[in-house]
mmCIF file of C-alpha atoms in Angstrom:
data_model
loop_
_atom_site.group_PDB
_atom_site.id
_atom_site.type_symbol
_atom_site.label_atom_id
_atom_site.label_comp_id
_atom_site.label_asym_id
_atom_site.label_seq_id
_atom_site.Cartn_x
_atom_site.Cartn_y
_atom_site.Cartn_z
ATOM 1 C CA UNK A 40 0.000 0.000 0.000
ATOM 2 C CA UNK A 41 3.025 2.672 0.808
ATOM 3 C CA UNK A 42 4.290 1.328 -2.923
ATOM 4 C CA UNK A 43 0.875 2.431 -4.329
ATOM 5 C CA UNK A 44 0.697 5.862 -2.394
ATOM 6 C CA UNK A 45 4.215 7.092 -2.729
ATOM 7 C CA UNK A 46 6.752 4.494 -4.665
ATOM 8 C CA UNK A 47 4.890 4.340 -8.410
ATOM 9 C CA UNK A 48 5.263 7.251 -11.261
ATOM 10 C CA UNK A 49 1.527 6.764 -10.848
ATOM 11 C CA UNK A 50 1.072 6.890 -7.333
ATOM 12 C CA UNK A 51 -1.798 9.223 -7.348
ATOM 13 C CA UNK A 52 -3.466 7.274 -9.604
ATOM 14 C CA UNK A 53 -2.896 3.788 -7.948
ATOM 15 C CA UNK A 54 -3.597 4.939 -4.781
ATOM 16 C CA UNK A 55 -7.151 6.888 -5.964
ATOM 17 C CA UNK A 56 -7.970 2.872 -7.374
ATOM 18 C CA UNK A 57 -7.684 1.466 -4.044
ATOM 19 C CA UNK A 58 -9.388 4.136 -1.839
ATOM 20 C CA UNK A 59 -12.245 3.690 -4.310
ATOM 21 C CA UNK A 60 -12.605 0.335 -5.035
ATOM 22 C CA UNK A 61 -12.792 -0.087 -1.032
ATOM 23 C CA UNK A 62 -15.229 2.615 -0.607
ATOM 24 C CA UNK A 63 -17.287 1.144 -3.180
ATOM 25 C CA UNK A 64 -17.248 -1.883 -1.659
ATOM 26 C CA UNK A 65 -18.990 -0.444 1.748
ATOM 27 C CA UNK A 66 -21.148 0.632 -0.235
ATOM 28 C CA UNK A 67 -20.261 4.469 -1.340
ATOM 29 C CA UNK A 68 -20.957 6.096 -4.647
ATOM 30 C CA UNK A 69 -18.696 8.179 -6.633
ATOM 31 C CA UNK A 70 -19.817 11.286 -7.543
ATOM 32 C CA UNK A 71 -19.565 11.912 -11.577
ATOM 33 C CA UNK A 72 -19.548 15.583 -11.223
ATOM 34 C CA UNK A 73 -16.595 15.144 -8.565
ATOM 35 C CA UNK A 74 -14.530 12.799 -8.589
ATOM 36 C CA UNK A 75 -12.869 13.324 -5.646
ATOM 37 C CA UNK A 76 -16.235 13.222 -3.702
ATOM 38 C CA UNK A 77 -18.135 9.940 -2.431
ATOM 39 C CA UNK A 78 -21.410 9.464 -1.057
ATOM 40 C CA UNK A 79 -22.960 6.948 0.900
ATOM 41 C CA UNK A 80 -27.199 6.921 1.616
ATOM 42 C CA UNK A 81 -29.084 4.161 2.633
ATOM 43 C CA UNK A 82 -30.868 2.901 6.104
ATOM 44 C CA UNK A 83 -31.449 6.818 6.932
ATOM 45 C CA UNK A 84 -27.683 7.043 6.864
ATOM 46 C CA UNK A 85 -25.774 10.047 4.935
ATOM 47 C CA UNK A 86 -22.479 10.491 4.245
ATOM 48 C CA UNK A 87 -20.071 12.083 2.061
ATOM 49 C CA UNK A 88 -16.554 11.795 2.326
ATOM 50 C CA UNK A 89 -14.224 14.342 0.113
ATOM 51 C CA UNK A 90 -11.026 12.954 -0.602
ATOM 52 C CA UNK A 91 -7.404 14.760 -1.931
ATOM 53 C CA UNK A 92 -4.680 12.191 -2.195
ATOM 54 C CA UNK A 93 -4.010 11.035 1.739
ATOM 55 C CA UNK A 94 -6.086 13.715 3.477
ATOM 56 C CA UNK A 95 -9.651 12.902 3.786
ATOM 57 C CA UNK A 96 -12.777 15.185 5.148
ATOM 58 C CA UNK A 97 -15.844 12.879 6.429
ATOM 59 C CA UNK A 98 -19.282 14.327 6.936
ATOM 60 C CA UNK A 99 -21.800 12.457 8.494
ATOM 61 C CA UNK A 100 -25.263 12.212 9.571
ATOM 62 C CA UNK A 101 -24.626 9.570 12.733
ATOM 63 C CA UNK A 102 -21.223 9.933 14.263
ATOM 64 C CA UNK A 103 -21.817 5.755 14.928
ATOM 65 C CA UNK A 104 -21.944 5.358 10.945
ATOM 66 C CA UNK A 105 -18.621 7.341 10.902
ATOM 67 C CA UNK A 106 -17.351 5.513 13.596
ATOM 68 C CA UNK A 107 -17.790 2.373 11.914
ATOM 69 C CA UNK A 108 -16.724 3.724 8.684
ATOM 70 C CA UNK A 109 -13.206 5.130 10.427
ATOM 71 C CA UNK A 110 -12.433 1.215 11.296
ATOM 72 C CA UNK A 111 -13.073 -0.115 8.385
ATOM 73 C CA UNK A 112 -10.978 1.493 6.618
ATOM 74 C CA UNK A 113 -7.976 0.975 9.091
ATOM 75 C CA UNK A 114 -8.022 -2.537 8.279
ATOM 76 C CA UNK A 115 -6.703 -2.252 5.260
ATOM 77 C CA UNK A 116 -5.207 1.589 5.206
ATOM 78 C CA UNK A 117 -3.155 3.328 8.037
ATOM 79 C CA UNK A 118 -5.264 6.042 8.774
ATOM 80 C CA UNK A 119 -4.931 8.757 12.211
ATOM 81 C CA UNK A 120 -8.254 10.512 12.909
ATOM 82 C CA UNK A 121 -7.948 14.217 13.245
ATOM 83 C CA UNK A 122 -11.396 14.768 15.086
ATOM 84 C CA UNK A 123 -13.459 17.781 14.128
ATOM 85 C CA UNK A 124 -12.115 19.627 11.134
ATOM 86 C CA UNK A 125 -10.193 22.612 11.455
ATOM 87 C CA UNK A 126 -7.223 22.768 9.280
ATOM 88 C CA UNK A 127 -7.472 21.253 5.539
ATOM 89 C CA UNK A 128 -4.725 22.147 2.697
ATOM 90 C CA UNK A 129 -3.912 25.581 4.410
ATOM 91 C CA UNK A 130 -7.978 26.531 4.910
ATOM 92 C CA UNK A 131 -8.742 26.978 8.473
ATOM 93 C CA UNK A 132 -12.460 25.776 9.905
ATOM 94 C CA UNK A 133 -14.110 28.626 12.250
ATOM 95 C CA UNK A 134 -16.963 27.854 14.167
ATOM 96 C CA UNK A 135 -18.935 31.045 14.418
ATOM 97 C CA UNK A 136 -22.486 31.531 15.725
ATOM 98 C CA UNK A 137 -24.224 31.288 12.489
ATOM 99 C CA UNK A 138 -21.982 28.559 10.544
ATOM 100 C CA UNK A 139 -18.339 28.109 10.147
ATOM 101 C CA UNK A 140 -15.890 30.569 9.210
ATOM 102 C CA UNK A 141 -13.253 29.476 6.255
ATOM 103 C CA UNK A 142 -9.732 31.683 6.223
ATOM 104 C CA UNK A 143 -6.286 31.101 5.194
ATOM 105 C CA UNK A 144 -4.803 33.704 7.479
ATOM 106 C CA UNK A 145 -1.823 31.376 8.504
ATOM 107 C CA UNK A 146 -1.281 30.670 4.603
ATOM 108 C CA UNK A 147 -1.148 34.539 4.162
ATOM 109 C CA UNK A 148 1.165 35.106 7.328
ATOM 110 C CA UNK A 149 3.551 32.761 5.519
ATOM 111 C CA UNK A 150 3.165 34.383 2.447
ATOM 112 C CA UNK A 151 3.508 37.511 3.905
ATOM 113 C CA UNK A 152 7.132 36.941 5.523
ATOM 114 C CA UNK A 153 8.287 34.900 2.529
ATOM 115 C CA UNK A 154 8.745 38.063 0.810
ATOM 116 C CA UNK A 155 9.993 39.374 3.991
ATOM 117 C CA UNK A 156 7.250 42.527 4.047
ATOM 118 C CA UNK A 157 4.857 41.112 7.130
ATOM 119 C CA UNK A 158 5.042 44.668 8.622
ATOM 120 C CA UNK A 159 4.534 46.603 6.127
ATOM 121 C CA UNK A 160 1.838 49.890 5.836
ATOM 122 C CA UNK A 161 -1.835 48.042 4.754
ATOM 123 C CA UNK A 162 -3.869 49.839 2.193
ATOM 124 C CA UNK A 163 -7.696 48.779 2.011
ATOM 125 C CA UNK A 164 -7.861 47.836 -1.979
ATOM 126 C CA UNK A 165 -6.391 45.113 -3.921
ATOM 127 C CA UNK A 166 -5.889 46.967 -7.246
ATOM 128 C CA UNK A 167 -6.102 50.824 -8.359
ATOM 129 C CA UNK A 168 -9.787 51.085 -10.383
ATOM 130 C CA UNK A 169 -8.035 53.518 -12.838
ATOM 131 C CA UNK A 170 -4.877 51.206 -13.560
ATOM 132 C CA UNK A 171 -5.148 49.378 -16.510
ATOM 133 C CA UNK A 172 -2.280 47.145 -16.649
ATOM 134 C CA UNK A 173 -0.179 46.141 -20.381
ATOM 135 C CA UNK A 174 2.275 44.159 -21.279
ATOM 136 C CA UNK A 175 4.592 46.348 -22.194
ATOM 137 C CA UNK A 176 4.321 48.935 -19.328
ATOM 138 C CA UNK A 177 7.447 48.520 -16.961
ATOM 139 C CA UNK A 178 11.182 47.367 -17.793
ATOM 140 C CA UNK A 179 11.043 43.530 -17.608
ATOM 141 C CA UNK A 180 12.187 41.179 -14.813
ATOM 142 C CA UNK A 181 15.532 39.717 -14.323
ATOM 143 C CA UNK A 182 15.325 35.655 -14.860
ATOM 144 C CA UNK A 183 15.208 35.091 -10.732
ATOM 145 C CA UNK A 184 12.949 37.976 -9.997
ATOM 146 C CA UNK A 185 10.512 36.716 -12.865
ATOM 147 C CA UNK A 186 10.766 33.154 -11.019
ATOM 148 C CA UNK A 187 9.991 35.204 -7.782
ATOM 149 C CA UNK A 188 7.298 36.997 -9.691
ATOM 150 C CA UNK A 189 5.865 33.174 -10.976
ATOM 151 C CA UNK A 190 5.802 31.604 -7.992
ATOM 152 C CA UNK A 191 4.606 34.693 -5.634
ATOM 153 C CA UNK A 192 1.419 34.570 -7.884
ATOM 154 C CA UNK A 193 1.189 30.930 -7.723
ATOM 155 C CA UNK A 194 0.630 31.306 -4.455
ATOM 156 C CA UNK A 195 -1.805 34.018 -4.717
ATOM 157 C CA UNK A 196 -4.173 32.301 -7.161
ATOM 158 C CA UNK A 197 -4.417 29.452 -4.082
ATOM 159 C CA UNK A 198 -5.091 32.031 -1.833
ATOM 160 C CA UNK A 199 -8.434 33.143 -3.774
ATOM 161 C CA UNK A 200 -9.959 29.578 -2.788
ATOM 162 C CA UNK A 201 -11.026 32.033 0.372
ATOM 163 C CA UNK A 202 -10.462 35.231 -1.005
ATOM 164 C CA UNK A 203 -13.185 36.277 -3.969
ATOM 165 C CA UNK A 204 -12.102 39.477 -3.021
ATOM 166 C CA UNK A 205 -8.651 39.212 -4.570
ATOM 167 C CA UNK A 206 -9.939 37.485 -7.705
ATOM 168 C CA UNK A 207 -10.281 39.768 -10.272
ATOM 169 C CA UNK A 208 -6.515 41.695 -9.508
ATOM 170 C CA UNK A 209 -4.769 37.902 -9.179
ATOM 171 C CA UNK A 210 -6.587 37.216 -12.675
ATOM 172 C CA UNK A 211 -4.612 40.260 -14.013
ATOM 173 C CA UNK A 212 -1.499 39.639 -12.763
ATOM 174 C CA UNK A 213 -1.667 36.105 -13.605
ATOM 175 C CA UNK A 214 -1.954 37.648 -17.333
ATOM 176 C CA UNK A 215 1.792 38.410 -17.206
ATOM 177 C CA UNK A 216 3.426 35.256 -16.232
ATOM 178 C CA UNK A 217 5.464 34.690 -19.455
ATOM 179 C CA UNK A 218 7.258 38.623 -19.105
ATOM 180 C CA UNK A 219 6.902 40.036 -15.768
ATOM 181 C CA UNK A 220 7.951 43.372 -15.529
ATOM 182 C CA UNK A 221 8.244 46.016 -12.633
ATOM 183 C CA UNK A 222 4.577 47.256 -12.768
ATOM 184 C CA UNK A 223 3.403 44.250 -12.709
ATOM 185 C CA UNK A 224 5.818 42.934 -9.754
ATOM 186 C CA UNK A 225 4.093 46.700 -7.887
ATOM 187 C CA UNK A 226 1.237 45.740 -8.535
ATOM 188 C CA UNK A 227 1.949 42.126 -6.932
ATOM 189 C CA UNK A 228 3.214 44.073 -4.297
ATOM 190 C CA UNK A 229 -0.107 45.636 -3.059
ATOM 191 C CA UNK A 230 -2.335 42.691 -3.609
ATOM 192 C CA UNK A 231 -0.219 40.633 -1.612
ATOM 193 C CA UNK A 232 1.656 43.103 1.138
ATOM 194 C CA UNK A 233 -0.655 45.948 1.785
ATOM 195 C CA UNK A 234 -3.894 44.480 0.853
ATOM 196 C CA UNK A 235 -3.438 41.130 2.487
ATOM 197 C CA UNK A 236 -1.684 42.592 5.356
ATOM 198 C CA UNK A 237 -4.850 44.871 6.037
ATOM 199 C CA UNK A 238 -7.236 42.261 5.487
ATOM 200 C CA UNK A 239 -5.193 39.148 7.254
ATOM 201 C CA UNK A 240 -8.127 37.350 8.827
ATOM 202 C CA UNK A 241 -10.894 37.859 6.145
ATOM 203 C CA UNK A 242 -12.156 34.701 4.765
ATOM 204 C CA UNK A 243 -15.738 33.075 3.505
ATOM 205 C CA UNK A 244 -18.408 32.415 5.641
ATOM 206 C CA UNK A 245 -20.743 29.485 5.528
ATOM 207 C CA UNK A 246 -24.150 29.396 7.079
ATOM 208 C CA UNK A 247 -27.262 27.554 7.210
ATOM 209 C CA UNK A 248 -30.068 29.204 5.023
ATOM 210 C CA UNK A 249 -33.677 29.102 4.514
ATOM 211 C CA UNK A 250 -33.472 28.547 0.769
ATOM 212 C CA UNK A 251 -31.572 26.219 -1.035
ATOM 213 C CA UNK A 252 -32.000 28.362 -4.578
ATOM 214 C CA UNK A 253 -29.138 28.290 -7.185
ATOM 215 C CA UNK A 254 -28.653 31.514 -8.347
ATOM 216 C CA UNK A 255 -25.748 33.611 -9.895
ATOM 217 C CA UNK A 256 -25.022 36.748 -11.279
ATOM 218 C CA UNK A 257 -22.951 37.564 -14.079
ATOM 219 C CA UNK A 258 -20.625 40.288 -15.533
ATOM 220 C CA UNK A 259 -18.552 41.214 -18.073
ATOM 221 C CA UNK A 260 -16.177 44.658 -18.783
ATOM 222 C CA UNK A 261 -16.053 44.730 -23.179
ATOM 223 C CA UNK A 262 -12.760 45.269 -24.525
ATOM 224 C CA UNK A 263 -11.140 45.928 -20.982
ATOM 225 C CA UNK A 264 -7.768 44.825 -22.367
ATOM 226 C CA UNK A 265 -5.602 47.081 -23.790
ATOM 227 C CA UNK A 266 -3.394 44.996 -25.405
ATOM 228 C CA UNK A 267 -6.000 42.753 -27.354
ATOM 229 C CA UNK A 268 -9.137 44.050 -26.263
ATOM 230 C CA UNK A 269 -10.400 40.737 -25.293
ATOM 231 C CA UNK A 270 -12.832 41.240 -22.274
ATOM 232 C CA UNK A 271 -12.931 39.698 -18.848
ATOM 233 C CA UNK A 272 -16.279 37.993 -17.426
ATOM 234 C CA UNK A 273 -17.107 37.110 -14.257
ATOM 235 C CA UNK A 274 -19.379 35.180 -12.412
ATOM 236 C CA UNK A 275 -20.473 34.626 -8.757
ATOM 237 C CA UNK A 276 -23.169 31.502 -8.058
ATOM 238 C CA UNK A 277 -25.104 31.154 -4.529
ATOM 239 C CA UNK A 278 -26.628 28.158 -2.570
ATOM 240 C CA UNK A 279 -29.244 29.897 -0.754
ATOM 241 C CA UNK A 280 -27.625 33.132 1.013
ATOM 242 C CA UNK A 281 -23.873 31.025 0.312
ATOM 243 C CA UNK A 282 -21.542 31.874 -2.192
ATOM 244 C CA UNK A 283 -19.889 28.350 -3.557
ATOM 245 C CA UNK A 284 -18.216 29.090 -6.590
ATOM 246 C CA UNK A 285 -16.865 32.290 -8.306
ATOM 247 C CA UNK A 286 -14.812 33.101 -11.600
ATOM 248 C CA UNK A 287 -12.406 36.130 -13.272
ATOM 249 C CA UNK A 288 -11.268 35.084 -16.326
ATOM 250 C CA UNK A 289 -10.176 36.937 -19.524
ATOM 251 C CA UNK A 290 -12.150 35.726 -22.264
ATOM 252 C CA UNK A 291 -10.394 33.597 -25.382
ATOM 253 C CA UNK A 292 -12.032 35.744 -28.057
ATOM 254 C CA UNK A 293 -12.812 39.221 -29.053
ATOM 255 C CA UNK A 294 -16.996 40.472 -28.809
ATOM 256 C CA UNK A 295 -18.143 43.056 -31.199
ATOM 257 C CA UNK A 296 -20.644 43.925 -28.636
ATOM 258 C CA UNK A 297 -21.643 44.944 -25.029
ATOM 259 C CA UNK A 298 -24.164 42.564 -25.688
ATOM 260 C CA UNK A 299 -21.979 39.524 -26.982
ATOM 261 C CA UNK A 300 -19.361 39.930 -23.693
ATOM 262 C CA UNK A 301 -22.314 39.835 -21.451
ATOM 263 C CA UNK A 302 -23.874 36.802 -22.909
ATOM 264 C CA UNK A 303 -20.351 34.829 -22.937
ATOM 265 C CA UNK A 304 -19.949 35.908 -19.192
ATOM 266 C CA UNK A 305 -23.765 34.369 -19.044
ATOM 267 C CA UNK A 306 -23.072 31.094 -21.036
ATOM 268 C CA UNK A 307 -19.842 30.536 -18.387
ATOM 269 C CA UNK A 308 -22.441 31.368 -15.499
ATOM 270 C CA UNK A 309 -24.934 28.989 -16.837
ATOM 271 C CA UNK A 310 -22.100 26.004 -17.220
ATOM 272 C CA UNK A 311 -21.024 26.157 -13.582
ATOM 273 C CA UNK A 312 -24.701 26.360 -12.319
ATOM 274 C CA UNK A 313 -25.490 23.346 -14.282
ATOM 275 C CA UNK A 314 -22.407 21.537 -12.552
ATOM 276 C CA UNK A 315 -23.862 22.887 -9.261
ATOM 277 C CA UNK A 316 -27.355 21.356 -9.830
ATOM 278 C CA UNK A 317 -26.304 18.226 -11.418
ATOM 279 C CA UNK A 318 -24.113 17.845 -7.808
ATOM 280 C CA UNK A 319 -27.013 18.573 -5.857
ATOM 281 C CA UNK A 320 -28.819 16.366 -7.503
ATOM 282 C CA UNK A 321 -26.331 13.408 -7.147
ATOM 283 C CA UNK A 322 -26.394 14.196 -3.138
ATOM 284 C CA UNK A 323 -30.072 14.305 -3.071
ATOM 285 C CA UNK A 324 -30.433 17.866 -1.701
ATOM 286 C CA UNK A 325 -33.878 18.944 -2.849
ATOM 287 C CA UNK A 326 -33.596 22.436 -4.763
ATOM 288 C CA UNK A 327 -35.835 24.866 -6.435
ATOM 289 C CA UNK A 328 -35.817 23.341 -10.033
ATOM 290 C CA UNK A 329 -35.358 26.812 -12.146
ATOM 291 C CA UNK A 330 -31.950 28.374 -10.969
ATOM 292 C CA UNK A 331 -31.715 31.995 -11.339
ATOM 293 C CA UNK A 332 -29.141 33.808 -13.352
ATOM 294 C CA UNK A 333 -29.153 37.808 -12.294
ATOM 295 C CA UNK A 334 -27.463 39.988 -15.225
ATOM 296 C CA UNK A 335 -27.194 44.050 -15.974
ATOM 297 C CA UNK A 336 -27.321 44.206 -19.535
ATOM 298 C CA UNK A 337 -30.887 44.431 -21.290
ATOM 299 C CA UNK A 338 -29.612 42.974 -24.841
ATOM 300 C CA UNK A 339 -28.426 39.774 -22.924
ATOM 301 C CA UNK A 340 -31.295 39.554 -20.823
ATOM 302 C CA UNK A 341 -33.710 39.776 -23.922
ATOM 303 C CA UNK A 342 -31.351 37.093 -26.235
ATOM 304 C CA UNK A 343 -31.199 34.587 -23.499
ATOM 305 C CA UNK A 344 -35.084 34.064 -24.383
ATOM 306 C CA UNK A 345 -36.243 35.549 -27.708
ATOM 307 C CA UNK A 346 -34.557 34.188 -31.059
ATOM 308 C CA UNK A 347 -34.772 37.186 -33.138
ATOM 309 C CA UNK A 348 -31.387 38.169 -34.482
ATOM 310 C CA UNK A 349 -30.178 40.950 -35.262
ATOM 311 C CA UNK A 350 -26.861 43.206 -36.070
ATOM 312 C CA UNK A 351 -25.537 42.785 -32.974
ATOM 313 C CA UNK A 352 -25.781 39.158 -32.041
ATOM 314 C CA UNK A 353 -25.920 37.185 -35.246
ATOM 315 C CA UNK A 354 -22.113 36.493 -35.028
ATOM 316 C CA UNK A 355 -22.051 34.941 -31.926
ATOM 317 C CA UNK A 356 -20.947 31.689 -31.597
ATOM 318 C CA UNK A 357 -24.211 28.746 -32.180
ATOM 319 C CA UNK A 358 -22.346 27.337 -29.370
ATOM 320 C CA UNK A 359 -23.381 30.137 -26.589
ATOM 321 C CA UNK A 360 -26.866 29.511 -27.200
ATOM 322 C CA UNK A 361 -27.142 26.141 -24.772
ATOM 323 C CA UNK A 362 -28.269 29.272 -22.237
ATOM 324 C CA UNK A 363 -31.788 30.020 -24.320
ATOM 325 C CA UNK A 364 -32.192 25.498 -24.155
ATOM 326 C CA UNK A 365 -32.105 25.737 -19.978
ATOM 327 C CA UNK A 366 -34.445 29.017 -20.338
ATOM 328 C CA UNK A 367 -36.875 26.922 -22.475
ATOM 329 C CA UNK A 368 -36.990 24.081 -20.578
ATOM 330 C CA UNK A 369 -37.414 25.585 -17.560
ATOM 331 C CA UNK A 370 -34.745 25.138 -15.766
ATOM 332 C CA UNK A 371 -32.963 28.254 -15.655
ATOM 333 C CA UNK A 372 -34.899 31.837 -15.250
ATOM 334 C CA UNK A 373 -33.035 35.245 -16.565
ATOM 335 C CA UNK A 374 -33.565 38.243 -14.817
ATOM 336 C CA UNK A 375 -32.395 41.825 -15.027
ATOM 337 C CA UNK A 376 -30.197 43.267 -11.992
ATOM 338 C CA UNK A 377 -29.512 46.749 -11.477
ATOM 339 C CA UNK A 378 -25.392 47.749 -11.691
ATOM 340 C CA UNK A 379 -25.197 49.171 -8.264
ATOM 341 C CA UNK A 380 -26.670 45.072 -7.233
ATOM 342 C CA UNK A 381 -24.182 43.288 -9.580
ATOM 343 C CA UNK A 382 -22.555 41.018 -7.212
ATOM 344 C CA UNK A 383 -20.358 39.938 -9.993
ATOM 345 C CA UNK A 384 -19.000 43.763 -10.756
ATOM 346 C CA UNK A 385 -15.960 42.633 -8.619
ATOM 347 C CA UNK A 386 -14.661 39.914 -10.550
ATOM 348 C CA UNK A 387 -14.627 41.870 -13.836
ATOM 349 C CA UNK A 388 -12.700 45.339 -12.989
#
């Protein structure tokens, strides 16, 4: 079993075959939207166990079930039991009053005196809402301060697994991994030693809700880069009052249109709420069966559920429209958000 974890080229593989194959032998499931999630429900029983490599998170509905589940698996795996979670891959679990409380404020300490700058002066924003970045702005990097640069930002894109906040400006930066130069490395600077520093402890709260509605909003900025004047979308998706998932990403192409960017940004929204429903779904959590998607722009809004064309949408891609399908059949509803209640304006400039 130790050649199957850690002495094979494929040891994450080979040891991924065992865990399962014994799982699915006490009778779990594995998840087809997750792999690295199993679920076991039968006799009134739940449980789902998440799994990443040799560290393992169990949730259960009898602590008996878990228990029993614990000792089977030590006979045939060498496992320590950690009791209640509070520290997985560099997240740490709060219990607060209304839920649980996840940070990575040691992960940012460490980051912070890595570059030696722990005590610096805090600022209260990420990223300057005038600066628009380039890649030709700044003298470039030497070769070990651009391997700095790489691996600094590495670190930072890890970081946003807490941090939606810091999303959008590690997207940017991220943008600039193949020729680093100064600005960029400033820029670096105040996401990750002023900002951070001011904002050490903040993290992403989970807590129990009434509703158990999938809904997201979504955003786009057209032509926000400078360079190729590709656009950036963003999305944020809820589980009742609970933000679960969240995107800034550049988009691959160009859009001739406000309209066009916003209904990309919507067709990337509409993909991950799909994966969140389908998940639900496999876990047998009962939830509203229309999701909601919450978007700004009036032409998208309109496109998503009337198939006139016109000037400015017949280019788009036939793939985009799988967004007017979920509309039709009911499962997805469209609505129009003011700007000043875009959640998503963060993770787009």
């Amino acid at each position: 079993m130790d050649k199957a974890l850690y002495g094979l080229k494929q040891a994450p593989r080979a040891w991924y075959s065992q865990l399962s194959q014994k799982l699915q032998d006490l009778g779990f499931k594995s998840s087809k939207a997750d792999t690295s999630l199993f679920y076991y429900s039968k006799h009134n029983i739940t449980m789902f166990l998440l799994v990443y490599v040799d560290d393992i998170i169990v949730a259960s509905s009898s602590s008996k079930a878990t228990a029993a589940l614990l000792k089977d698996l030590n006979a045939k795996f060498a496992f320590k039991d950690l009791g209640d979670l509070h520290y997985f891959l560099g997240i740490e679990v709060h219990k607060i009053r209304e839920g649980v409380l996840l940070t990575q404020e040691k992960y940012t300490l460490d980051l912070l005196k890595r570059v030696g700058m722990e005590n610096c002066k805090p600022t209260n924003t990420s990223m300057s809402s005038s600066e628009k970045l380039s890649a030709f702005d700044g003298d470039p990097l030497g070769a070990s301060d651009a391997t700095n640069y790489r691996s600094i930002v590495g670190a930072l894109q890890y970081l946003t697994l807490t941090r939606p906040d810091i999303s959008f400006a590690v997207n940017k930066v991220c943008q600039f991994l193949s020729r680093p130069t100064t600005v960029h490395w400033a820029v670096v600077k105040r996401i990750l030693i002023r900002y951070l520093r001011y904002t050490v402890g903040v993290g992403l709260k989970i807590q129990r809700s009434l509703s158990m509605l999938v809904s997201a909003f979504s955003d786009a900025d057209w032509a926000g880069c400078t360079d190729d004047r590709c656009s950036t979308g963003g999305f944020a998706v809820f589980l009742g009052s609970n933000l679960i998932s969240w995107s800034a990403r550049k988009q691959a192409t160009v859009s001739r249109s406000s309209t066009e960017v916003e209904y990309k940004s919507m067709a990337n929204a509409t993909a991950e709420v799909m994966w969140v429903q389908t998940l639900l779904k496999e876990l047998g959590v009962k939830a509203p069966k229309p999701a909601c998607l919450w978007c700004d722009n009036l032409g998208a809004t309109y496109l998503s559920a009337n198939p006139v064309f016109h000037t400015r949408t017949k280019h788009i891609e036939v793939d985009y429209y799988f967004v007017r399908e979920r509309v039709s059949q009911g499962l997805l509803e469209v609505q129009l958000v003011s700007t000043l209640d875009q959640v998503a304006d963060g993770f787009t400039k």
